[in-house]
PDB file of C-alpha atoms in Angstrom:
ATOM      1  CA  MET A   1      62.201 192.475 147.757  1.00  0.00           C
ATOM      2  CA  THR A   2      60.808 195.352 145.710  1.00  0.00           C
ATOM      3  CA  THR A   3      62.055 196.108 142.199  1.00  0.00           C
ATOM      4  CA  GLN A   4      64.152 198.933 143.660  1.00  0.00           C
ATOM      5  CA  GLU A   5      65.716 196.628 146.261  1.00  0.00           C
ATOM      6  CA  VAL A   6      66.529 193.934 143.680  1.00  0.00           C
ATOM      7  CA  ALA A   7      67.985 196.602 141.386  1.00  0.00           C
ATOM      8  CA  ASP A   8      70.137 198.143 144.126  1.00  0.00           C
ATOM      9  CA  LYS A   9      71.461 194.726 145.123  1.00  0.00           C
ATOM     10  CA  LEU A  10      72.257 193.787 141.511  1.00  0.00           C
ATOM     11  CA  VAL A  11      74.171 197.055 141.041  1.00  0.00           C
ATOM     12  CA  LYS A  12      76.098 196.489 144.269  1.00  0.00           C
ATOM     13  CA  LEU A  13      77.077 192.902 143.435  1.00  0.00           C
ATOM     14  CA  CYS A  14      77.938 193.554 139.762  1.00  0.00           C
ATOM     15  CA  SER A  15      79.953 196.665 140.654  1.00  0.00           C
ATOM     16  CA  ALA A  16      82.062 194.402 142.868  1.00  0.00           C
ATOM     17  CA  GLY A  17      82.438 191.872 140.030  1.00  0.00           C
ATOM     18  CA  LYS A  18      80.251 189.378 141.899  1.00  0.00           C
ATOM     19  CA  PHE A  19      78.226 188.262 138.877  1.00  0.00           C
ATOM     20  CA  GLU A  20      77.782 184.654 139.977  1.00  0.00           C
ATOM     21  CA  GLU A  21      76.597 185.743 143.419  1.00  0.00           C
ATOM     22  CA  ALA A  22      74.089 188.089 141.761  1.00  0.00           C
ATOM     23  CA  THR A  23      72.732 185.211 139.674  1.00  0.00           C
ATOM     24  CA  LYS A  24      72.499 182.928 142.676  1.00  0.00           C
ATOM     25  CA  GLU A  25      70.822 185.444 144.982  1.00  0.00           C
ATOM     26  CA  LEU A  26      68.564 187.387 142.667  1.00  0.00           C
ATOM     27  CA  TYR A  27      67.528 185.177 139.742  1.00  0.00           C
ATOM     28  CA  SER A  28      64.362 183.128 139.440  1.00  0.00           C
ATOM     29  CA  PRO A  29      64.655 179.430 138.492  1.00  0.00           C
ATOM     30  CA  ASP A  30      62.611 180.434 135.424  1.00  0.00           C
ATOM     31  CA  ILE A  31      64.910 183.267 134.293  1.00  0.00           C
ATOM     32  CA  VAL A  32      64.974 184.064 130.576  1.00  0.00           C
ATOM     33  CA  SER A  33      68.114 185.834 129.360  1.00  0.00           C
ATOM     34  CA  MET A  34      68.267 187.525 125.939  1.00  0.00           C
ATOM     35  CA  GLU A  35      71.492 188.606 124.242  1.00  0.00           C
ATOM     36  CA  ALA A  36      71.655 191.237 121.473  1.00  0.00           C
ATOM     37  CA  GLY A  37      72.749 188.528 119.046  1.00  0.00           C
ATOM     38  CA  ALA A  38      73.117 184.776 118.853  1.00  0.00           C
ATOM     39  CA  PRO A  39      76.476 183.016 119.086  1.00  0.00           C
ATOM     40  CA  PRO A  40      77.420 180.941 116.003  1.00  0.00           C
ATOM     41  CA  GLY A  41      74.965 178.052 115.820  1.00  0.00           C
ATOM     42  CA  GLY A  42      73.253 179.179 119.008  1.00  0.00           C
ATOM     43  CA  SER A  43      70.268 181.191 120.210  1.00  0.00           C
ATOM     44  CA  ARG A  44      69.897 184.734 121.576  1.00  0.00           C
ATOM     45  CA  GLU A  45      67.776 183.285 124.344  1.00  0.00           C
ATOM     46  CA  SER A  46      68.810 181.234 127.382  1.00  0.00           C
ATOM     47  CA  LYS A  47      65.934 179.706 129.367  1.00  0.00           C
ATOM     48  CA  GLY A  48      66.093 178.598 132.962  1.00  0.00           C
ATOM     49  CA  ILE A  49      68.650 179.090 135.718  1.00  0.00           C
ATOM     50  CA  ALA A  50      70.854 176.156 134.606  1.00  0.00           C
ATOM     51  CA  ALA A  51      71.312 177.601 131.102  1.00  0.00           C
ATOM     52  CA  VAL A  52      71.910 181.102 132.440  1.00  0.00           C
ATOM     53  CA  LYS A  53      74.455 179.881 134.995  1.00  0.00           C
ATOM     54  CA  ALA A  54      76.228 177.907 132.244  1.00  0.00           C
ATOM     55  CA  LYS A  55      76.414 181.038 130.097  1.00  0.00           C
ATOM     56  CA  GLY A  56      77.854 182.982 133.045  1.00  0.00           C
ATOM     57  CA  GLU A  57      80.385 180.264 133.816  1.00  0.00           C
ATOM     58  CA  TRP A  58      81.576 180.205 130.194  1.00  0.00           C
ATOM     59  CA  TRP A  59      81.906 183.967 130.282  1.00  0.00           C
ATOM     60  CA  SER A  60      83.820 184.005 133.575  1.00  0.00           C
ATOM     61  CA  ALA A  61      86.152 181.225 132.461  1.00  0.00           C
ATOM     62  CA  ASN A  62      87.011 183.018 129.218  1.00  0.00           C
ATOM     63  CA  HIS A  63      87.330 186.634 130.349  1.00  0.00           C
ATOM     64  CA  GLU A  64      89.616 188.398 132.778  1.00  0.00           C
ATOM     65  CA  VAL A  65      87.786 191.428 134.174  1.00  0.00           C
ATOM     66  CA  HIS A  66      90.008 194.485 134.751  1.00  0.00           C
ATOM     67  CA  ALA A  67      87.249 196.927 135.648  1.00  0.00           C
ATOM     68  CA  VAL A  68      83.445 197.125 135.837  1.00  0.00           C
ATOM     69  CA  THR A  69      81.407 200.309 135.946  1.00  0.00           C
ATOM     70  CA  VAL A  70      77.686 199.965 136.611  1.00  0.00           C
ATOM     71  CA  LYS A  71      75.383 202.993 136.424  1.00  0.00           C
ATOM     72  CA  GLY A  72      71.776 203.221 137.510  1.00  0.00           C
ATOM     73  CA  PRO A  73      69.380 201.718 138.315  1.00  0.00           C
ATOM     74  CA  LEU A  74      66.450 203.450 136.677  1.00  0.00           C
ATOM     75  CA  VAL A  75      63.319 201.770 138.030  1.00  0.00           C
ATOM     76  CA  ALA A  76      59.818 201.744 136.484  1.00  0.00           C
ATOM     77  CA  GLY A  77      57.249 199.404 137.996  1.00  0.00           C
ATOM     78  CA  ALA A  78      58.466 195.816 137.651  1.00  0.00           C
ATOM     79  CA  HIS A  79      61.327 196.754 135.299  1.00  0.00           C
ATOM     80  CA  PHE A  80      64.679 198.431 135.741  1.00  0.00           C
ATOM     81  CA  ALA A  81      67.658 199.388 133.595  1.00  0.00           C
ATOM     82  CA  VAL A  82      71.362 199.789 134.277  1.00  0.00           C
ATOM     83  CA  THR A  83      74.393 200.299 132.077  1.00  0.00           C
ATOM     84  CA  MET A  84      77.544 198.231 132.393  1.00  0.00           C
ATOM     85  CA  LYS A  85      80.960 199.057 131.022  1.00  0.00           C
ATOM     86  CA  LEU A  86      83.514 196.285 131.226  1.00  0.00           C
ATOM     87  CA  ASP A  87      87.216 196.409 130.561  1.00  0.00           C
ATOM     88  CA  VAL A  88      88.074 192.768 129.897  1.00  0.00           C
ATOM     89  CA  THR A  89      90.550 190.447 128.226  1.00  0.00           C
ATOM     90  CA  PHE A  90      89.159 187.582 126.157  1.00  0.00           C
ATOM     91  CA  LYS A  91      91.606 184.983 127.382  1.00  0.00           C
ATOM     92  CA  PRO A  92      91.661 182.530 124.436  1.00  0.00           C
ATOM     93  CA  GLN A  93      92.940 185.362 122.190  1.00  0.00           C
ATOM     94  CA  SER A  94      94.616 187.540 124.873  1.00  0.00           C
ATOM     95  CA  LYS A  95      92.502 190.339 123.407  1.00  0.00           C
ATOM     96  CA  ARG A  96      91.657 193.255 125.670  1.00  0.00           C
ATOM     97  CA  PHE A  97      88.558 195.296 124.861  1.00  0.00           C
ATOM     98  CA  THR A  98      85.869 197.466 126.393  1.00  0.00           C
ATOM     99  CA  MET A  99      82.216 196.553 126.144  1.00  0.00           C
ATOM    100  CA  GLU A 100      79.270 198.770 126.947  1.00  0.00           C
ATOM    101  CA  GLU A 101      75.675 197.681 127.243  1.00  0.00           C
ATOM    102  CA  VAL A 102      72.236 198.698 128.409  1.00  0.00           C
ATOM    103  CA  CYS A 103      70.766 195.929 130.581  1.00  0.00           C
ATOM    104  CA  VAL A 104      67.020 195.682 131.226  1.00  0.00           C
ATOM    105  CA  TYR A 105      65.536 193.450 133.931  1.00  0.00           C
ATOM    106  CA  LYS A 106      62.052 192.387 134.933  1.00  0.00           C
ATOM    107  CA  VAL A 107      61.251 191.430 138.523  1.00  0.00           C
ATOM    108  CA  ALA A 108      58.401 189.200 139.736  1.00  0.00           C
ATOM    109  CA  ASP A 109      57.909 187.988 143.317  1.00  0.00           C
ATOM    110  CA  GLY A 110      61.236 189.562 144.327  1.00  0.00           C
ATOM    111  CA  LYS A 111      63.314 187.707 141.718  1.00  0.00           C
ATOM    112  CA  ILE A 112      64.677 188.614 138.292  1.00  0.00           C
ATOM    113  CA  VAL A 113      62.634 186.666 135.706  1.00  0.00           C
ATOM    114  CA  TYR A 114      63.875 188.335 132.494  1.00  0.00           C
ATOM    115  CA  GLU A 115      66.999 190.167 131.387  1.00  0.00           C
ATOM    116  CA  GLU A 116      67.938 191.623 128.020  1.00  0.00           C
ATOM    117  CA  PHE A 117      71.199 193.175 126.879  1.00  0.00           C
ATOM    118  CA  PHE A 118      71.512 195.898 124.248  1.00  0.00           C
ATOM    119  CA  TYR A 119      74.902 196.444 122.592  1.00  0.00           C
ATOM    120  CA  ASN A 120      76.262 196.684 119.083  1.00  0.00           C
ATOM    121  CA  MET A 121      77.605 193.452 117.633  1.00  0.00           C
TER     122      MET A 121
ATOM    123  CA  MET B   1      74.779 214.241 117.444  1.00  0.00           C
ATOM    124  CA  THR B   2      76.320 211.720 119.815  1.00  0.00           C
ATOM    125  CA  THR B   3      74.219 209.147 121.674  1.00  0.00           C
ATOM    126  CA  GLN B   4      74.459 211.352 124.782  1.00  0.00           C
ATOM    127  CA  GLU B   5      73.255 214.427 122.888  1.00  0.00           C
ATOM    128  CA  VAL B   6      70.319 212.551 121.313  1.00  0.00           C
ATOM    129  CA  ALA B   7      69.448 211.117 124.736  1.00  0.00           C
ATOM    130  CA  ASP B   8      69.585 214.502 126.466  1.00  0.00           C
ATOM    131  CA  LYS B   9      67.399 216.063 123.798  1.00  0.00           C
ATOM    132  CA  LEU B  10      64.846 213.233 123.982  1.00  0.00           C
ATOM    133  CA  VAL B  11      64.628 213.608 127.765  1.00  0.00           C
ATOM    134  CA  LYS B  12      64.190 217.381 127.458  1.00  0.00           C
ATOM    135  CA  LEU B  13      61.433 217.158 124.821  1.00  0.00           C
ATOM    136  CA  CYS B  14      59.533 214.259 126.445  1.00  0.00           C
ATOM    137  CA  SER B  15      59.730 215.893 129.894  1.00  0.00           C
ATOM    138  CA  ALA B  16      57.961 218.880 128.319  1.00  0.00           C
ATOM    139  CA  GLY B  17      55.343 216.561 126.774  1.00  0.00           C
ATOM    140  CA  LYS B  18      56.674 217.311 123.282  1.00  0.00           C
ATOM    141  CA  PHE B  19      56.517 213.722 122.023  1.00  0.00           C
ATOM    142  CA  GLU B  20      55.678 214.584 118.418  1.00  0.00           C
ATOM    143  CA  GLU B  21      58.537 217.082 118.233  1.00  0.00           C
ATOM    144  CA  ALA B  22      60.896 214.418 119.593  1.00  0.00           C
ATOM    145  CA  THR B  23      59.790 212.001 116.876  1.00  0.00           C
ATOM    146  CA  LYS B  24      60.173 214.635 114.165  1.00  0.00           C
ATOM    147  CA  GLU B  25      63.597 215.854 115.275  1.00  0.00           C
ATOM    148  CA  LEU B  26      65.308 212.729 116.520  1.00  0.00           C
ATOM    149  CA  TYR B  27      63.905 209.712 114.664  1.00  0.00           C
ATOM    150  CA  SER B  28      65.342 208.051 111.588  1.00  0.00           C
ATOM    151  CA  PRO B  29      63.027 207.421 108.593  1.00  0.00           C
ATOM    152  CA  ASP B  30      63.826 203.737 109.218  1.00  0.00           C
ATOM    153  CA  ILE B  31      62.841 203.715 112.913  1.00  0.00           C
ATOM    154  CA  VAL B  32      61.626 200.419 114.352  1.00  0.00           C
ATOM    155  CA  SER B  33      59.438 200.707 117.457  1.00  0.00           C
ATOM    156  CA  MET B  34      58.660 197.715 119.668  1.00  0.00           C
ATOM    157  CA  GLU B  35      55.918 197.632 122.288  1.00  0.00           C
ATOM    158  CA  ALA B  36      55.844 195.190 125.222  1.00  0.00           C
ATOM    159  CA  GLY B  37      52.773 193.566 123.730  1.00  0.00           C
ATOM    160  CA  ALA B  38      50.674 193.661 120.582  1.00  0.00           C
ATOM    161  CA  PRO B  39      47.308 195.445 120.372  1.00  0.00           C
ATOM    162  CA  PRO B  40      44.341 193.172 119.491  1.00  0.00           C
ATOM    163  CA  GLY B  41      44.903 191.951 115.941  1.00  0.00           C
ATOM    164  CA  GLY B  42      48.089 193.975 115.623  1.00  0.00           C
ATOM    165  CA  SER B  43      51.833 193.644 115.949  1.00  0.00           C
ATOM    166  CA  ARG B  44      54.311 194.619 118.686  1.00  0.00           C
ATOM    167  CA  GLU B  45      56.476 196.166 116.008  1.00  0.00           C
ATOM    168  CA  SER B  46      55.971 199.386 114.011  1.00  0.00           C
ATOM    169  CA  LYS B  47      58.373 199.883 111.106  1.00  0.00           C
ATOM    170  CA  GLY B  48      59.221 203.185 109.500  1.00  0.00           C
ATOM    171  CA  ILE B  49      58.559 206.787 110.482  1.00  0.00           C
ATOM    172  CA  ALA B  50      55.040 206.867 109.009  1.00  0.00           C
ATOM    173  CA  ALA B  51      53.890 203.919 111.134  1.00  0.00           C
ATOM    174  CA  VAL B  52      55.577 205.306 114.250  1.00  0.00           C
ATOM    175  CA  LYS B  53      54.062 208.762 113.741  1.00  0.00           C
ATOM    176  CA  ALA B  54      50.632 207.164 113.239  1.00  0.00           C
ATOM    177  CA  LYS B  55      51.025 205.260 116.519  1.00  0.00           C
ATOM    178  CA  GLY B  56      52.002 208.492 118.269  1.00  0.00           C
ATOM    179  CA  GLU B  57      49.082 210.390 116.766  1.00  0.00           C
ATOM    180  CA  TRP B  58      46.613 207.713 117.888  1.00  0.00           C
ATOM    181  CA  TRP B  59      48.117 207.855 121.371  1.00  0.00           C
ATOM    182  CA  SER B  60      47.989 211.660 121.560  1.00  0.00           C
ATOM    183  CA  ALA B  61      44.419 211.787 120.254  1.00  0.00           C
ATOM    184  CA  ASN B  62      43.219 209.238 122.823  1.00  0.00           C
ATOM    185  CA  HIS B  63      45.092 210.301 125.968  1.00  0.00           C
ATOM    186  CA  GLU B  64      45.089 213.470 128.015  1.00  0.00           C
ATOM    187  CA  VAL B  65      48.489 213.828 129.689  1.00  0.00           C
ATOM    188  CA  HIS B  66      48.371 215.269 133.210  1.00  0.00           C
ATOM    189  CA  ALA B  67      52.036 214.776 134.072  1.00  0.00           C
ATOM    190  CA  VAL B  68      55.196 213.208 132.641  1.00  0.00           C
ATOM    191  CA  THR B  69      58.304 212.296 134.613  1.00  0.00           C
ATOM    192  CA  VAL B  70      61.356 211.199 132.636  1.00  0.00           C
ATOM    193  CA  LYS B  71      64.458 209.895 134.407  1.00  0.00           C
ATOM    194  CA  GLY B  72      67.865 209.236 132.916  1.00  0.00           C
ATOM    195  CA  PRO B  73      69.378 208.895 130.412  1.00  0.00           C
ATOM    196  CA  LEU B  74      71.798 206.059 131.065  1.00  0.00           C
ATOM    197  CA  VAL B  75      74.077 205.880 128.017  1.00  0.00           C
ATOM    198  CA  ALA B  76      76.186 202.912 126.845  1.00  0.00           C
ATOM    199  CA  GLY B  77      77.757 203.142 123.402  1.00  0.00           C
ATOM    200  CA  ALA B  78      75.034 203.474 120.774  1.00  0.00           C
ATOM    201  CA  HIS B  79      72.230 202.663 123.244  1.00  0.00           C
ATOM    202  CA  PHE B  80      70.539 204.543 126.030  1.00  0.00           C
ATOM    203  CA  ALA B  81      67.731 203.962 128.534  1.00  0.00           C
ATOM    204  CA  VAL B  82      65.284 206.236 130.302  1.00  0.00           C
ATOM    205  CA  THR B  83      62.215 205.650 132.428  1.00  0.00           C
ATOM    206  CA  MET B  84      58.924 207.415 131.849  1.00  0.00           C
ATOM    207  CA  LYS B  85      56.032 207.724 134.252  1.00  0.00           C
ATOM    208  CA  LEU B  86      52.860 209.139 132.799  1.00  0.00           C
ATOM    209  CA  ASP B  87      49.712 210.240 134.566  1.00  0.00           C
ATOM    210  CA  VAL B  88      47.103 210.106 131.815  1.00  0.00           C
ATOM    211  CA  THR B  89      43.411 209.808 131.092  1.00  0.00           C
ATOM    212  CA  PHE B  90      42.339 207.386 128.348  1.00  0.00           C
ATOM    213  CA  LYS B  91      39.728 209.663 126.819  1.00  0.00           C
ATOM    214  CA  PRO B  92      37.368 207.097 125.216  1.00  0.00           C
ATOM    215  CA  GLN B  93      36.703 205.631 128.705  1.00  0.00           C
ATOM    216  CA  SER B  94      37.478 208.744 130.822  1.00  0.00           C
ATOM    217  CA  LYS B  95      39.794 206.392 132.717  1.00  0.00           C
ATOM    218  CA  ARG B  96      42.741 207.972 134.535  1.00  0.00           C
ATOM    219  CA  PHE B  97      45.781 205.808 135.230  1.00  0.00           C
ATOM    220  CA  THR B  98      49.531 205.894 135.735  1.00  0.00           C
ATOM    221  CA  MET B  99      51.868 204.007 133.457  1.00  0.00           C
ATOM    222  CA  GLU B 100      55.548 203.337 134.057  1.00  0.00           C
ATOM    223  CA  GLU B 101      57.993 201.987 131.537  1.00  0.00           C
ATOM    224  CA  VAL B 102      61.659 201.449 130.809  1.00  0.00           C
ATOM    225  CA  CYS B 103      62.454 202.785 127.323  1.00  0.00           C
ATOM    226  CA  VAL B 104      65.561 201.651 125.424  1.00  0.00           C
ATOM    227  CA  TYR B 105      66.831 203.429 122.310  1.00  0.00           C
ATOM    228  CA  LYS B 106      69.512 202.768 119.726  1.00  0.00           C
ATOM    229  CA  VAL B 107      71.208 205.629 117.856  1.00  0.00           C
ATOM    230  CA  ALA B 108      72.940 205.450 114.462  1.00  0.00           C
ATOM    231  CA  ASP B 109      74.259 208.442 112.518  1.00  0.00           C
ATOM    232  CA  GLY B 110      72.774 210.820 115.080  1.00  0.00           C
ATOM    233  CA  LYS B 111      69.202 209.487 114.793  1.00  0.00           C
ATOM    234  CA  ILE B 112      67.113 207.032 116.813  1.00  0.00           C
ATOM    235  CA  VAL B 113      66.759 203.853 114.729  1.00  0.00           C
ATOM    236  CA  TYR B 114      65.212 201.516 117.340  1.00  0.00           C
ATOM    237  CA  GLU B 115      63.123 201.899 120.463  1.00  0.00           C
ATOM    238  CA  GLU B 116      61.655 199.307 122.790  1.00  0.00           C
ATOM    239  CA  PHE B 117      59.328 199.745 125.742  1.00  0.00           C
ATOM    240  CA  PHE B 118      59.221 197.497 128.797  1.00  0.00           C
ATOM    241  CA  TYR B 119      56.111 197.551 130.989  1.00  0.00           C
ATOM    242  CA  ASN B 120      53.685 195.038 132.427  1.00  0.00           C
ATOM    243  CA  MET B 121      50.539 194.412 130.400  1.00  0.00           C
TER     244      MET B 121
END
């Protein structure tokens, strides 16, 4: 798949809330995922598909998603950007909030090999 | 200015090739600028408006710009992304090439305080 094709598929799956399917279908085994900030005692960076899937599973288990809006993609060579706006409830605290982020991805050999999220902490 | 207004103005100025004017009008004195890779012996990061202007002046002095295409912006909270495609000649080598990049910006108090460029080296 080209960068554009990977980007279009990611937008389609994430817009439908299918984050785990997106990871499974589009991510390289060697994915590196970079958050805007580190969790307490943790790292901004997750390396490898197992770590990235674990991060996604934690997120899914702890958040109820009410709505997702994905805009883009903007594609440039091997990279693309989208924005995501999520209306979610953090289940352990029953706290509903909206998060907005710019997401940047790098594609190699038809798979996403790097992602980075930009949002205010 | 809101993030959207800063983003729209950046797109307008850069589309017209007015990169120096964009820096002057929209950048914070405390801007941090991050390239995808470091130049030989240098750093990926430029800190402060003087360093960022110097980088821009070196770039302008060494490249002839034939065409600029800016797409976006995609805005999410304090951040936004655009893509830029530049058709340029690197003057010291008379070498014409096209470069494509995803550009991410962070806005605080109506000024751009952080920028990062994603492209393959």
